């Protein structure tokens, strides 16, 4: 059984649907390749994932003797966090609800 090293970012203000695009991009990649791909990706979630991968790498090196060159992004997923409920004024005295979504992002690295 291989050991997984994880990092979690909770309640970050990005919609889960937008963050999942970046999660799908890095899943299954070696860590060095994933960081290079995130550096050139023009998405708001890219720096978040980059920092999260670096945090998971730091967790791996602090808990065990791990070769960083052999680390792979085993799992990357985004769950829905809290919604901030706001209101937007509309015509004729009405208001519509706006849900500002947040995400929980989880990265798990494994050594291959």
PDB file of N, CA and C in Angstrom:
ATOM      1  N   UNK A   1       0.850  -1.181   0.000  1.00  0.00           N
ATOM      2  CA  UNK A   1       0.000   0.000   0.000  1.00  0.00           C
ATOM      3  C   UNK A   1       0.897   1.246   0.000  1.00  0.00           C
ATOM      4  N   UNK A   2       0.639   2.130  -0.923  1.00  0.00           N
ATOM      5  CA  UNK A   2       1.448   3.338  -0.999  1.00  0.00           C
ATOM      6  C   UNK A   2       0.895   4.411  -0.076  1.00  0.00           C
ATOM      7  N   UNK A   3       1.783   5.244   0.387  1.00  0.00           N
ATOM      8  CA  UNK A   3       1.423   6.301   1.327  1.00  0.00           C
ATOM      9  C   UNK A   3       1.056   7.560   0.552  1.00  0.00           C
ATOM     10  N   UNK A   4      -0.022   8.214   0.973  1.00  0.00           N
ATOM     11  CA  UNK A   4      -0.459   9.449   0.341  1.00  0.00           C
ATOM     12  C   UNK A   4      -0.134  10.633   1.241  1.00  0.00           C
ATOM     13  N   UNK A   5       0.335  11.717   0.624  1.00  0.00           N
ATOM     14  CA  UNK A   5       0.640  12.949   1.330  1.00  0.00           C
ATOM     15  C   UNK A   5      -0.308  14.013   0.804  1.00  0.00           C
ATOM     16  N   UNK A   6      -1.064  14.638   1.704  1.00  0.00           N
ATOM     17  CA  UNK A   6      -2.117  15.534   1.235  1.00  0.00           C
ATOM     18  C   UNK A   6      -1.981  16.944   1.782  1.00  0.00           C
ATOM     19  N   UNK A   7      -2.645  17.839   1.088  1.00  0.00           N
ATOM     20  CA  UNK A   7      -2.802  19.225   1.524  1.00  0.00           C
ATOM     21  C   UNK A   7      -4.229  19.636   1.167  1.00  0.00           C
ATOM     22  N   UNK A   8      -4.842  20.412   2.047  1.00  0.00           N
ATOM     23  CA  UNK A   8      -6.245  20.793   1.879  1.00  0.00           C
ATOM     24  C   UNK A   8      -6.372  22.308   1.994  1.00  0.00           C
ATOM     25  N   UNK A   9      -7.153  22.886   1.108  1.00  0.00           N
ATOM     26  CA  UNK A   9      -7.481  24.315   1.166  1.00  0.00           C
ATOM     27  C   UNK A   9      -8.993  24.419   1.281  1.00  0.00           C
ATOM     28  N   UNK A  10      -9.452  24.999   2.374  1.00  0.00           N
ATOM     29  CA  UNK A  10     -10.893  25.047   2.632  1.00  0.00           C
ATOM     30  C   UNK A  10     -11.435  26.470   2.482  1.00  0.00           C
ATOM     31  N   UNK A  11     -12.693  26.536   2.043  1.00  0.00           N
ATOM     32  CA  UNK A  11     -13.448  27.791   1.948  1.00  0.00           C
ATOM     33  C   UNK A  11     -12.745  28.870   1.139  1.00  0.00           C
ATOM     34  N   UNK A  12     -12.164  28.496   0.026  1.00  0.00           N
ATOM     35  CA  UNK A  12     -11.560  29.493  -0.844  1.00  0.00           C
ATOM     36  C   UNK A  12     -12.623  30.018  -1.799  1.00  0.00           C
ATOM     37  N   UNK A  13     -12.569  31.301  -2.069  1.00  0.00           N
ATOM     38  CA  UNK A  13     -13.641  31.955  -2.821  1.00  0.00           C
ATOM     39  C   UNK A  13     -13.462  31.796  -4.325  1.00  0.00           C
ATOM     40  N   UNK A  14     -13.668  30.574  -4.804  1.00  0.00           N
ATOM     41  CA  UNK A  14     -13.720  30.305  -6.235  1.00  0.00           C
ATOM     42  C   UNK A  14     -14.798  29.245  -6.424  1.00  0.00           C
ATOM     43  N   UNK A  15     -15.551  29.372  -7.486  1.00  0.00           N
ATOM     44  CA  UNK A  15     -16.628  28.417  -7.739  1.00  0.00           C
ATOM     45  C   UNK A  15     -16.034  27.035  -8.012  1.00  0.00           C
ATOM     46  N   UNK A  16     -16.633  25.977  -7.473  1.00  0.00           N
ATOM     47  CA  UNK A  16     -16.100  24.632  -7.670  1.00  0.00           C
ATOM     48  C   UNK A  16     -16.031  24.225  -9.137  1.00  0.00           C
ATOM     49  N   UNK A  17     -16.969  24.674  -9.914  1.00  0.00           N
ATOM     50  CA  UNK A  17     -16.994  24.316 -11.332  1.00  0.00           C
ATOM     51  C   UNK A  17     -15.754  24.842 -12.055  1.00  0.00           C
ATOM     52  N   UNK A  18     -15.304  26.031 -11.676  1.00  0.00           N
ATOM     53  CA  UNK A  18     -14.115  26.620 -12.300  1.00  0.00           C
ATOM     54  C   UNK A  18     -12.839  25.967 -11.773  1.00  0.00           C
ATOM     55  N   UNK A  19     -12.823  25.618 -10.492  1.00  0.00           N
ATOM     56  CA  UNK A  19     -11.634  24.988  -9.910  1.00  0.00           C
ATOM     57  C   UNK A  19     -11.458  23.558 -10.416  1.00  0.00           C
ATOM     58  N   UNK A  20     -12.558  22.881 -10.738  1.00  0.00           N
ATOM     59  CA  UNK A  20     -12.456  21.497 -11.224  1.00  0.00           C
ATOM     60  C   UNK A  20     -11.749  21.409 -12.572  1.00  0.00           C
ATOM     61  N   UNK A  21     -11.798  22.468 -13.370  1.00  0.00           N
ATOM     62  CA  UNK A  21     -11.082  22.474 -14.641  1.00  0.00           C
ATOM     63  C   UNK A  21      -9.581  22.329 -14.415  1.00  0.00           C
ATOM     64  N   UNK A  22      -9.065  23.011 -13.409  1.00  0.00           N
ATOM     65  CA  UNK A  22      -7.639  22.945 -13.108  1.00  0.00           C
ATOM     66  C   UNK A  22      -7.309  21.611 -12.425  1.00  0.00           C
ATOM     67  N   UNK A  23      -8.217  21.111 -11.594  1.00  0.00           N
ATOM     68  CA  UNK A  23      -7.992  19.814 -10.939  1.00  0.00           C
ATOM     69  C   UNK A  23      -7.881  18.698 -11.980  1.00  0.00           C
ATOM     70  N   UNK A  24      -8.723  18.754 -13.003  1.00  0.00           N
ATOM     71  CA  UNK A  24      -8.666  17.754 -14.067  1.00  0.00           C
ATOM     72  C   UNK A  24      -7.370  17.851 -14.858  1.00  0.00           C
ATOM     73  N   UNK A  25      -6.815  19.063 -14.940  1.00  0.00           N
ATOM     74  CA  UNK A  25      -5.573  19.273 -15.673  1.00  0.00           C
ATOM     75  C   UNK A  25      -4.387  18.604 -14.984  1.00  0.00           C
ATOM     76  N   UNK A  26      -4.271  18.738 -13.660  1.00  0.00           N
ATOM     77  CA  UNK A  26      -3.077  18.262 -12.958  1.00  0.00           C
ATOM     78  C   UNK A  26      -3.177  16.828 -12.454  1.00  0.00           C
ATOM     79  N   UNK A  27      -4.364  16.257 -12.432  1.00  0.00           N
ATOM     80  CA  UNK A  27      -4.525  14.906 -11.890  1.00  0.00           C
ATOM     81  C   UNK A  27      -3.722  13.892 -12.701  1.00  0.00           C
ATOM     82  N   UNK A  28      -2.906  13.109 -12.007  1.00  0.00           N
ATOM     83  CA  UNK A  28      -2.119  12.064 -12.652  1.00  0.00           C
ATOM     84  C   UNK A  28      -0.758  12.513 -13.159  1.00  0.00           C
ATOM     85  N   UNK A  29      -0.450  13.791 -13.057  1.00  0.00           N
ATOM     86  CA  UNK A  29       0.830  14.305 -13.557  1.00  0.00           C
ATOM     87  C   UNK A  29       1.915  14.177 -12.494  1.00  0.00           C
ATOM     88  N   UNK A  30       3.178  14.019 -12.923  1.00  0.00           N
ATOM     89  CA  UNK A  30       4.280  14.184 -11.964  1.00  0.00           C
ATOM     90  C   UNK A  30       4.297  15.625 -11.449  1.00  0.00           C
ATOM     91  N   UNK A  31       4.816  15.805 -10.240  1.00  0.00           N
ATOM     92  CA  UNK A  31       4.738  17.096  -9.567  1.00  0.00           C
ATOM     93  C   UNK A  31       5.434  18.206 -10.366  1.00  0.00           C
ATOM     94  N   UNK A  32       6.601  17.928 -10.899  1.00  0.00           N
ATOM     95  CA  UNK A  32       7.335  18.960 -11.647  1.00  0.00           C
ATOM     96  C   UNK A  32       6.571  19.382 -12.892  1.00  0.00           C
ATOM     97  N   UNK A  33       5.982  18.425 -13.583  1.00  0.00           N
ATOM     98  CA  UNK A  33       5.213  18.724 -14.799  1.00  0.00           C
ATOM     99  C   UNK A  33       3.947  19.492 -14.440  1.00  0.00           C
ATOM    100  N   UNK A  34       3.311  19.121 -13.333  1.00  0.00           N
ATOM    101  CA  UNK A  34       2.087  19.805 -12.906  1.00  0.00           C
ATOM    102  C   UNK A  34       2.371  21.264 -12.553  1.00  0.00           C
ATOM    103  N   UNK A  35       3.474  21.520 -11.854  1.00  0.00           N
ATOM    104  CA  UNK A  35       3.814  22.903 -11.499  1.00  0.00           C
ATOM    105  C   UNK A  35       4.128  23.737 -12.738  1.00  0.00           C
ATOM    106  N   UNK A  36       4.795  23.133 -13.730  1.00  0.00           N
ATOM    107  CA  UNK A  36       5.057  23.841 -14.992  1.00  0.00           C
ATOM    108  C   UNK A  36       3.761  24.141 -15.736  1.00  0.00           C
ATOM    109  N   UNK A  37       2.848  23.182 -15.750  1.00  0.00           N
ATOM    110  CA  UNK A  37       1.567  23.383 -16.435  1.00  0.00           C
ATOM    111  C   UNK A  37       0.750  24.475 -15.750  1.00  0.00           C
ATOM    112  N   UNK A  38       0.784  24.507 -14.428  1.00  0.00           N
ATOM    113  CA  UNK A  38       0.032  25.527 -13.695  1.00  0.00           C
ATOM    114  C   UNK A  38       0.623  26.914 -13.899  1.00  0.00           C
ATOM    115  N   UNK A  39       1.940  26.981 -14.107  1.00  0.00           N
ATOM    116  CA  UNK A  39       2.587  28.272 -14.303  1.00  0.00           C
ATOM    117  C   UNK A  39       2.116  28.954 -15.581  1.00  0.00           C
ATOM    118  N   UNK A  40       1.762  28.180 -16.604  1.00  0.00           N
ATOM    119  CA  UNK A  40       1.363  28.770 -17.879  1.00  0.00           C
ATOM    120  C   UNK A  40      -0.156  28.753 -18.102  1.00  0.00           C
ATOM    121  N   UNK A  41      -0.913  28.229 -17.141  1.00  0.00           N
ATOM    122  CA  UNK A  41      -2.367  28.177 -17.261  1.00  0.00           C
ATOM    123  C   UNK A  41      -2.975  29.481 -16.762  1.00  0.00           C
ATOM    124  N   UNK A  42      -3.836  30.080 -17.555  1.00  0.00           N
ATOM    125  CA  UNK A  42      -4.453  31.361 -17.202  1.00  0.00           C
ATOM    126  C   UNK A  42      -5.820  31.136 -16.568  1.00  0.00           C
ATOM    127  N   UNK A  43      -5.810  30.599 -15.363  1.00  0.00           N
ATOM    128  CA  UNK A  43      -7.033  30.404 -14.590  1.00  0.00           C
ATOM    129  C   UNK A  43      -6.796  30.942 -13.190  1.00  0.00           C
ATOM    130  N   UNK A  44      -7.858  31.404 -12.539  1.00  0.00           N
ATOM    131  CA  UNK A  44      -7.731  31.941 -11.192  1.00  0.00           C
ATOM    132  C   UNK A  44      -7.283  30.867 -10.199  1.00  0.00           C
ATOM    133  N   UNK A  45      -7.650  29.615 -10.454  1.00  0.00           N
ATOM    134  CA  UNK A  45      -7.318  28.525  -9.541  1.00  0.00           C
ATOM    135  C   UNK A  45      -5.881  28.040  -9.686  1.00  0.00           C
ATOM    136  N   UNK A  46      -5.178  28.437 -10.734  1.00  0.00           N
ATOM    137  CA  UNK A  46      -3.820  27.937 -10.971  1.00  0.00           C
ATOM    138  C   UNK A  46      -2.849  28.248  -9.835  1.00  0.00           C
ATOM    139  N   UNK A  47      -2.753  29.496  -9.355  1.00  0.00           N
ATOM    140  CA  UNK A  47      -1.841  29.735  -8.230  1.00  0.00           C
ATOM    141  C   UNK A  47      -2.264  29.013  -6.954  1.00  0.00           C
ATOM    142  N   UNK A  48      -3.568  28.817  -6.758  1.00  0.00           N
ATOM    143  CA  UNK A  48      -4.045  28.090  -5.583  1.00  0.00           C
ATOM    144  C   UNK A  48      -3.557  26.646  -5.621  1.00  0.00           C
ATOM    145  N   UNK A  49      -3.692  26.001  -6.776  1.00  0.00           N
ATOM    146  CA  UNK A  49      -3.251  24.616  -6.921  1.00  0.00           C
ATOM    147  C   UNK A  49      -1.733  24.519  -6.818  1.00  0.00           C
ATOM    148  N   UNK A  50      -1.029  25.501  -7.343  1.00  0.00           N
ATOM    149  CA  UNK A  50       0.428  25.490  -7.281  1.00  0.00           C
ATOM    150  C   UNK A  50       0.906  25.529  -5.825  1.00  0.00           C
ATOM    151  N   UNK A  51       0.344  26.429  -5.033  1.00  0.00           N
ATOM    152  CA  UNK A  51       0.713  26.515  -3.626  1.00  0.00           C
ATOM    153  C   UNK A  51       0.325  25.254  -2.871  1.00  0.00           C
ATOM    154  N   UNK A  52      -0.812  24.675  -3.241  1.00  0.00           N
ATOM    155  CA  UNK A  52      -1.293  23.478  -2.567  1.00  0.00           C
ATOM    156  C   UNK A  52      -0.389  22.279  -2.868  1.00  0.00           C
ATOM    157  N   UNK A  53       0.079  22.170  -4.094  1.00  0.00           N
ATOM    158  CA  UNK A  53       1.004  21.083  -4.449  1.00  0.00           C
ATOM    159  C   UNK A  53       2.323  21.267  -3.709  1.00  0.00           C
ATOM    160  N   UNK A  54       2.808  22.500  -3.616  1.00  0.00           N
ATOM    161  CA  UNK A  54       4.044  22.756  -2.885  1.00  0.00           C
ATOM    162  C   UNK A  54       3.876  22.445  -1.399  1.00  0.00           C
ATOM    163  N   UNK A  55       2.710  22.716  -0.850  1.00  0.00           N
ATOM    164  CA  UNK A  55       2.435  22.396   0.546  1.00  0.00           C
ATOM    165  C   UNK A  55       2.407  20.885   0.763  1.00  0.00           C
ATOM    166  N   UNK A  56       1.796  20.151  -0.161  1.00  0.00           N
ATOM    167  CA  UNK A  56       1.764  18.693  -0.052  1.00  0.00           C
ATOM    168  C   UNK A  56       3.172  18.114  -0.182  1.00  0.00           C
ATOM    169  N   UNK A  57       4.013  18.718  -1.031  1.00  0.00           N
ATOM    170  CA  UNK A  57       5.404  18.285  -1.152  1.00  0.00           C
ATOM    171  C   UNK A  57       6.149  18.519   0.157  1.00  0.00           C
ATOM    172  N   UNK A  58       5.911  19.652   0.803  1.00  0.00           N
ATOM    173  CA  UNK A  58       6.545  19.939   2.088  1.00  0.00           C
ATOM    174  C   UNK A  58       6.072  18.962   3.163  1.00  0.00           C
ATOM    175  N   UNK A  59       4.791  18.589   3.119  1.00  0.00           N
ATOM    176  CA  UNK A  59       4.267  17.598   4.060  1.00  0.00           C
ATOM    177  C   UNK A  59       4.943  16.246   3.839  1.00  0.00           C
ATOM    178  N   UNK A  60       5.173  15.900   2.586  1.00  0.00           N
ATOM    179  CA  UNK A  60       5.800  14.618   2.268  1.00  0.00           C
ATOM    180  C   UNK A  60       7.242  14.577   2.758  1.00  0.00           C
ATOM    181  N   UNK A  61       7.978  15.663   2.573  1.00  0.00           N
ATOM    182  CA  UNK A  61       9.386  15.666   2.976  1.00  0.00           C
ATOM    183  C   UNK A  61       9.549  15.773   4.486  1.00  0.00           C
ATOM    184  N   UNK A  62       8.581  16.375   5.179  1.00  0.00           N
ATOM    185  CA  UNK A  62       8.713  16.517   6.630  1.00  0.00           C
ATOM    186  C   UNK A  62       8.311  15.249   7.373  1.00  0.00           C
ATOM    187  N   UNK A  63       7.395  14.465   6.809  1.00  0.00           N
ATOM    188  CA  UNK A  63       6.930  13.267   7.515  1.00  0.00           C
ATOM    189  C   UNK A  63       7.743  12.024   7.174  1.00  0.00           C
ATOM    190  N   UNK A  64       8.338  11.965   5.985  1.00  0.00           N
ATOM    191  CA  UNK A  64       9.072  10.770   5.571  1.00  0.00           C
ATOM    192  C   UNK A  64      10.193  11.166   4.623  1.00  0.00           C
ATOM    193  N   UNK A  65      11.082  10.226   4.375  1.00  0.00           N
ATOM    194  CA  UNK A  65      12.130  10.463   3.384  1.00  0.00           C
ATOM    195  C   UNK A  65      11.566  10.102   2.017  1.00  0.00           C
ATOM    196  N   UNK A  66      11.282  11.108   1.247  1.00  0.00           N
ATOM    197  CA  UNK A  66      10.611  10.933  -0.039  1.00  0.00           C
ATOM    198  C   UNK A  66      11.462  11.576  -1.124  1.00  0.00           C
ATOM    199  N   UNK A  67      11.562  10.888  -2.266  1.00  0.00           N
ATOM    200  CA  UNK A  67      12.225  11.459  -3.426  1.00  0.00           C
ATOM    201  C   UNK A  67      11.206  12.341  -4.154  1.00  0.00           C
ATOM    202  N   UNK A  68      11.451  13.649  -4.170  1.00  0.00           N
ATOM    203  CA  UNK A  68      10.485  14.593  -4.738  1.00  0.00           C
ATOM    204  C   UNK A  68      10.288  14.356  -6.240  1.00  0.00           C
ATOM    205  N   UNK A  69      11.332  13.872  -6.916  1.00  0.00           N
ATOM    206  CA  UNK A  69      11.223  13.634  -8.359  1.00  0.00           C
ATOM    207  C   UNK A  69      10.274  12.493  -8.688  1.00  0.00           C
ATOM    208  N   UNK A  70       9.975  11.644  -7.714  1.00  0.00           N
ATOM    209  CA  UNK A  70       9.086  10.501  -7.955  1.00  0.00           C
ATOM    210  C   UNK A  70       7.651  10.744  -7.485  1.00  0.00           C
ATOM    211  N   UNK A  71       7.352  11.948  -6.997  1.00  0.00           N
ATOM    212  CA  UNK A  71       5.990  12.248  -6.536  1.00  0.00           C
ATOM    213  C   UNK A  71       5.062  12.528  -7.709  1.00  0.00           C
ATOM    214  N   UNK A  72       3.842  12.014  -7.597  1.00  0.00           N
ATOM    215  CA  UNK A  72       2.814  12.168  -8.628  1.00  0.00           C
ATOM    216  C   UNK A  72       1.536  12.646  -7.963  1.00  0.00           C
ATOM    217  N   UNK A  73       0.778  13.491  -8.649  1.00  0.00           N
ATOM    218  CA  UNK A  73      -0.522  13.933  -8.138  1.00  0.00           C
ATOM    219  C   UNK A  73      -1.492  12.770  -8.307  1.00  0.00           C
ATOM    220  N   UNK A  74      -1.705  12.027  -7.229  1.00  0.00           N
ATOM    221  CA  UNK A  74      -2.567  10.839  -7.266  1.00  0.00           C
ATOM    222  C   UNK A  74      -4.037  11.239  -7.333  1.00  0.00           C
ATOM    223  N   UNK A  75      -4.434  12.156  -6.448  1.00  0.00           N
ATOM    224  CA  UNK A  75      -5.826  12.606  -6.408  1.00  0.00           C
ATOM    225  C   UNK A  75      -5.852  14.127  -6.349  1.00  0.00           C
ATOM    226  N   UNK A  76      -6.781  14.703  -7.055  1.00  0.00           N
ATOM    227  CA  UNK A  76      -7.039  16.140  -6.990  1.00  0.00           C
ATOM    228  C   UNK A  76      -8.533  16.319  -7.188  1.00  0.00           C
ATOM    229  N   UNK A  77      -9.197  16.778  -6.159  1.00  0.00           N
ATOM    230  CA  UNK A  77     -10.637  16.976  -6.297  1.00  0.00           C
ATOM    231  C   UNK A  77     -11.092  18.223  -5.572  1.00  0.00           C
ATOM    232  N   UNK A  78     -12.258  18.708  -5.999  1.00  0.00           N
ATOM    233  CA  UNK A  78     -12.819  19.955  -5.481  1.00  0.00           C
ATOM    234  C   UNK A  78     -14.239  19.673  -5.011  1.00  0.00           C
ATOM    235  N   UNK A  79     -14.505  19.993  -3.754  1.00  0.00           N
ATOM    236  CA  UNK A  79     -15.851  19.873  -3.207  1.00  0.00           C
ATOM    237  C   UNK A  79     -16.431  21.260  -2.973  1.00  0.00           C
ATOM    238  N   UNK A  80     -17.740  21.310  -2.882  1.00  0.00           N
ATOM    239  CA  UNK A  80     -18.410  22.586  -2.685  1.00  0.00           C
ATOM    240  C   UNK A  80     -18.330  23.013  -1.224  1.00  0.00           C
ATOM    241  N   UNK A  81     -18.015  24.281  -1.006  1.00  0.00           N
ATOM    242  CA  UNK A  81     -17.949  24.835   0.349  1.00  0.00           C
ATOM    243  C   UNK A  81     -19.206  25.632   0.660  1.00  0.00           C
ATOM    244  N   UNK A  82     -19.082  26.556   1.594  1.00  0.00           N
ATOM    245  CA  UNK A  82     -20.222  27.395   1.969  1.00  0.00           C
ATOM    246  C   UNK A  82     -20.591  28.342   0.842  1.00  0.00           C
ATOM    247  N   UNK A  83     -21.869  28.693   0.794  1.00  0.00           N
ATOM    248  CA  UNK A  83     -22.327  29.694  -0.174  1.00  0.00           C
ATOM    249  C   UNK A  83     -22.657  30.972   0.585  1.00  0.00           C
ATOM    250  N   UNK A  84     -22.124  32.089   0.104  1.00  0.00           N
ATOM    251  CA  UNK A  84     -22.520  33.384   0.648  1.00  0.00           C
ATOM    252  C   UNK A  84     -23.743  33.841  -0.124  1.00  0.00           C
ATOM    253  N   UNK A  85     -24.824  34.150   0.580  1.00  0.00           N
ATOM    254  CA  UNK A  85     -26.060  34.533  -0.088  1.00  0.00           C
ATOM    255  C   UNK A  85     -26.193  36.053  -0.066  1.00  0.00           C
ATOM    256  N   UNK A  86     -26.232  36.620  -1.248  1.00  0.00           N
ATOM    257  CA  UNK A  86     -26.350  38.062  -1.412  1.00  0.00           C
ATOM    258  C   UNK A  86     -27.571  38.349  -2.280  1.00  0.00           C
ATOM    259  N   UNK A  87     -28.002  39.607  -2.308  1.00  0.00           N
ATOM    260  CA  UNK A  87     -29.169  39.988  -3.095  1.00  0.00           C
ATOM    261  C   UNK A  87     -28.819  41.099  -4.057  1.00  0.00           C
ATOM    262  N   UNK A  88     -29.422  41.021  -5.244  1.00  0.00           N
ATOM    263  CA  UNK A  88     -29.183  41.975  -6.306  1.00  0.00           C
ATOM    264  C   UNK A  88     -30.515  42.668  -6.618  1.00  0.00           C
ATOM    265  N   UNK A  89     -30.561  43.990  -6.553  1.00  0.00           N
ATOM    266  CA  UNK A  89     -31.821  44.676  -6.847  1.00  0.00           C
ATOM    267  C   UNK A  89     -32.204  44.523  -8.320  1.00  0.00           C
ATOM    268  N   UNK A  90     -33.490  44.314  -8.546  1.00  0.00           N
ATOM    269  CA  UNK A  90     -33.993  44.153  -9.906  1.00  0.00           C
ATOM    270  C   UNK A  90     -35.127  45.147 -10.140  1.00  0.00           C
ATOM    271  N   UNK A  91     -35.780  45.015 -11.259  1.00  0.00           N
ATOM    272  CA  UNK A  91     -36.828  45.969 -11.648  1.00  0.00           C
ATOM    273  C   UNK A  91     -38.072  45.820 -10.769  1.00  0.00           C
ATOM    274  N   UNK A  92     -38.793  46.905 -10.637  1.00  0.00           N
ATOM    275  CA  UNK A  92     -40.081  46.981  -9.951  1.00  0.00           C
ATOM    276  C   UNK A  92     -39.999  46.550  -8.489  1.00  0.00           C
ATOM    277  N   UNK A  93     -38.908  46.891  -7.821  1.00  0.00           N
ATOM    278  CA  UNK A  93     -38.781  46.641  -6.391  1.00  0.00           C
ATOM    279  C   UNK A  93     -38.463  45.207  -6.017  1.00  0.00           C
ATOM    280  N   UNK A  94     -38.160  44.384  -6.972  1.00  0.00           N
ATOM    281  CA  UNK A  94     -37.839  42.987  -6.672  1.00  0.00           C
ATOM    282  C   UNK A  94     -36.346  42.833  -6.397  1.00  0.00           C
ATOM    283  N   UNK A  95     -35.995  41.648  -5.925  1.00  0.00           N
ATOM    284  CA  UNK A  95     -34.582  41.323  -5.700  1.00  0.00           C
ATOM    285  C   UNK A  95     -34.374  39.859  -6.047  1.00  0.00           C
ATOM    286  N   UNK A  96     -33.206  39.553  -6.577  1.00  0.00           N
ATOM    287  CA  UNK A  96     -32.868  38.155  -6.853  1.00  0.00           C
ATOM    288  C   UNK A  96     -31.664  37.764  -6.014  1.00  0.00           C
ATOM    289  N   UNK A  97     -31.637  36.503  -5.670  1.00  0.00           N
ATOM    290  CA  UNK A  97     -30.560  35.994  -4.836  1.00  0.00           C
ATOM    291  C   UNK A  97     -29.342  35.652  -5.689  1.00  0.00           C
ATOM    292  N   UNK A  98     -28.161  36.009  -5.197  1.00  0.00           N
ATOM    293  CA  UNK A  98     -26.901  35.658  -5.836  1.00  0.00           C
ATOM    294  C   UNK A  98     -26.143  34.783  -4.855  1.00  0.00           C
ATOM    295  N   UNK A  99     -25.745  33.581  -5.293  1.00  0.00           N
ATOM    296  CA  UNK A  99     -24.976  32.675  -4.441  1.00  0.00           C
ATOM    297  C   UNK A  99     -23.512  32.773  -4.817  1.00  0.00           C
ATOM    298  N   UNK A 100     -22.695  33.272  -3.910  1.00  0.00           N
ATOM    299  CA  UNK A 100     -21.253  33.354  -4.133  1.00  0.00           C
ATOM    300  C   UNK A 100     -20.654  32.071  -3.578  1.00  0.00           C
ATOM    301  N   UNK A 101     -20.198  31.224  -4.474  1.00  0.00           N
ATOM    302  CA  UNK A 101     -19.782  29.880  -4.096  1.00  0.00           C
ATOM    303  C   UNK A 101     -18.330  29.827  -3.650  1.00  0.00           C
ATOM    304  N   UNK A 102     -18.041  28.862  -2.796  1.00  0.00           N
ATOM    305  CA  UNK A 102     -16.669  28.629  -2.351  1.00  0.00           C
ATOM    306  C   UNK A 102     -16.351  27.146  -2.511  1.00  0.00           C
ATOM    307  N   UNK A 103     -15.065  26.815  -2.377  1.00  0.00           N
ATOM    308  CA  UNK A 103     -14.616  25.460  -2.658  1.00  0.00           C
ATOM    309  C   UNK A 103     -13.696  24.944  -1.569  1.00  0.00           C
ATOM    310  N   UNK A 104     -13.703  23.615  -1.416  1.00  0.00           N
ATOM    311  CA  UNK A 104     -12.700  22.895  -0.643  1.00  0.00           C
ATOM    312  C   UNK A 104     -11.861  22.123  -1.653  1.00  0.00           C
ATOM    313  N   UNK A 105     -10.555  22.392  -1.695  1.00  0.00           N
ATOM    314  CA  UNK A 105      -9.671  21.761  -2.676  1.00  0.00           C
ATOM    315  C   UNK A 105      -8.737  20.796  -1.933  1.00  0.00           C
ATOM    316  N   UNK A 106      -8.622  19.566  -2.445  1.00  0.00           N
ATOM    317  CA  UNK A 106      -7.779  18.545  -1.832  1.00  0.00           C
ATOM    318  C   UNK A 106      -6.809  18.012  -2.867  1.00  0.00           C
ATOM    319  N   UNK A 107      -5.532  17.960  -2.496  1.00  0.00           N
ATOM    320  CA  UNK A 107      -4.467  17.401  -3.346  1.00  0.00           C
ATOM    321  C   UNK A 107      -3.810  16.267  -2.571  1.00  0.00           C
ATOM    322  N   UNK A 108      -3.666  15.106  -3.202  1.00  0.00           N
ATOM    323  CA  UNK A 108      -2.964  13.975  -2.585  1.00  0.00           C
ATOM    324  C   UNK A 108      -1.846  13.522  -3.514  1.00  0.00           C
ATOM    325  N   UNK A 109      -0.646  13.451  -2.960  1.00  0.00           N
ATOM    326  CA  UNK A 109       0.526  13.038  -3.731  1.00  0.00           C
ATOM    327  C   UNK A 109       0.933  11.637  -3.296  1.00  0.00           C
ATOM    328  N   UNK A 110       1.448  10.859  -4.246  1.00  0.00           N
ATOM    329  CA  UNK A 110       1.949   9.515  -3.958  1.00  0.00           C
ATOM    330  C   UNK A 110       3.310   9.361  -4.620  1.00  0.00           C
ATOM    331  N   UNK A 111       4.142   8.528  -4.020  1.00  0.00           N
ATOM    332  CA  UNK A 111       5.468   8.263  -4.596  1.00  0.00           C
ATOM    333  C   UNK A 111       5.383   7.003  -5.442  1.00  0.00           C
ATOM    334  N   UNK A 112       5.881   7.122  -6.662  1.00  0.00           N
ATOM    335  CA  UNK A 112       5.841   5.968  -7.569  1.00  0.00           C
ATOM    336  C   UNK A 112       7.246   5.439  -7.775  1.00  0.00           C
TER     337      UNK A 112
END
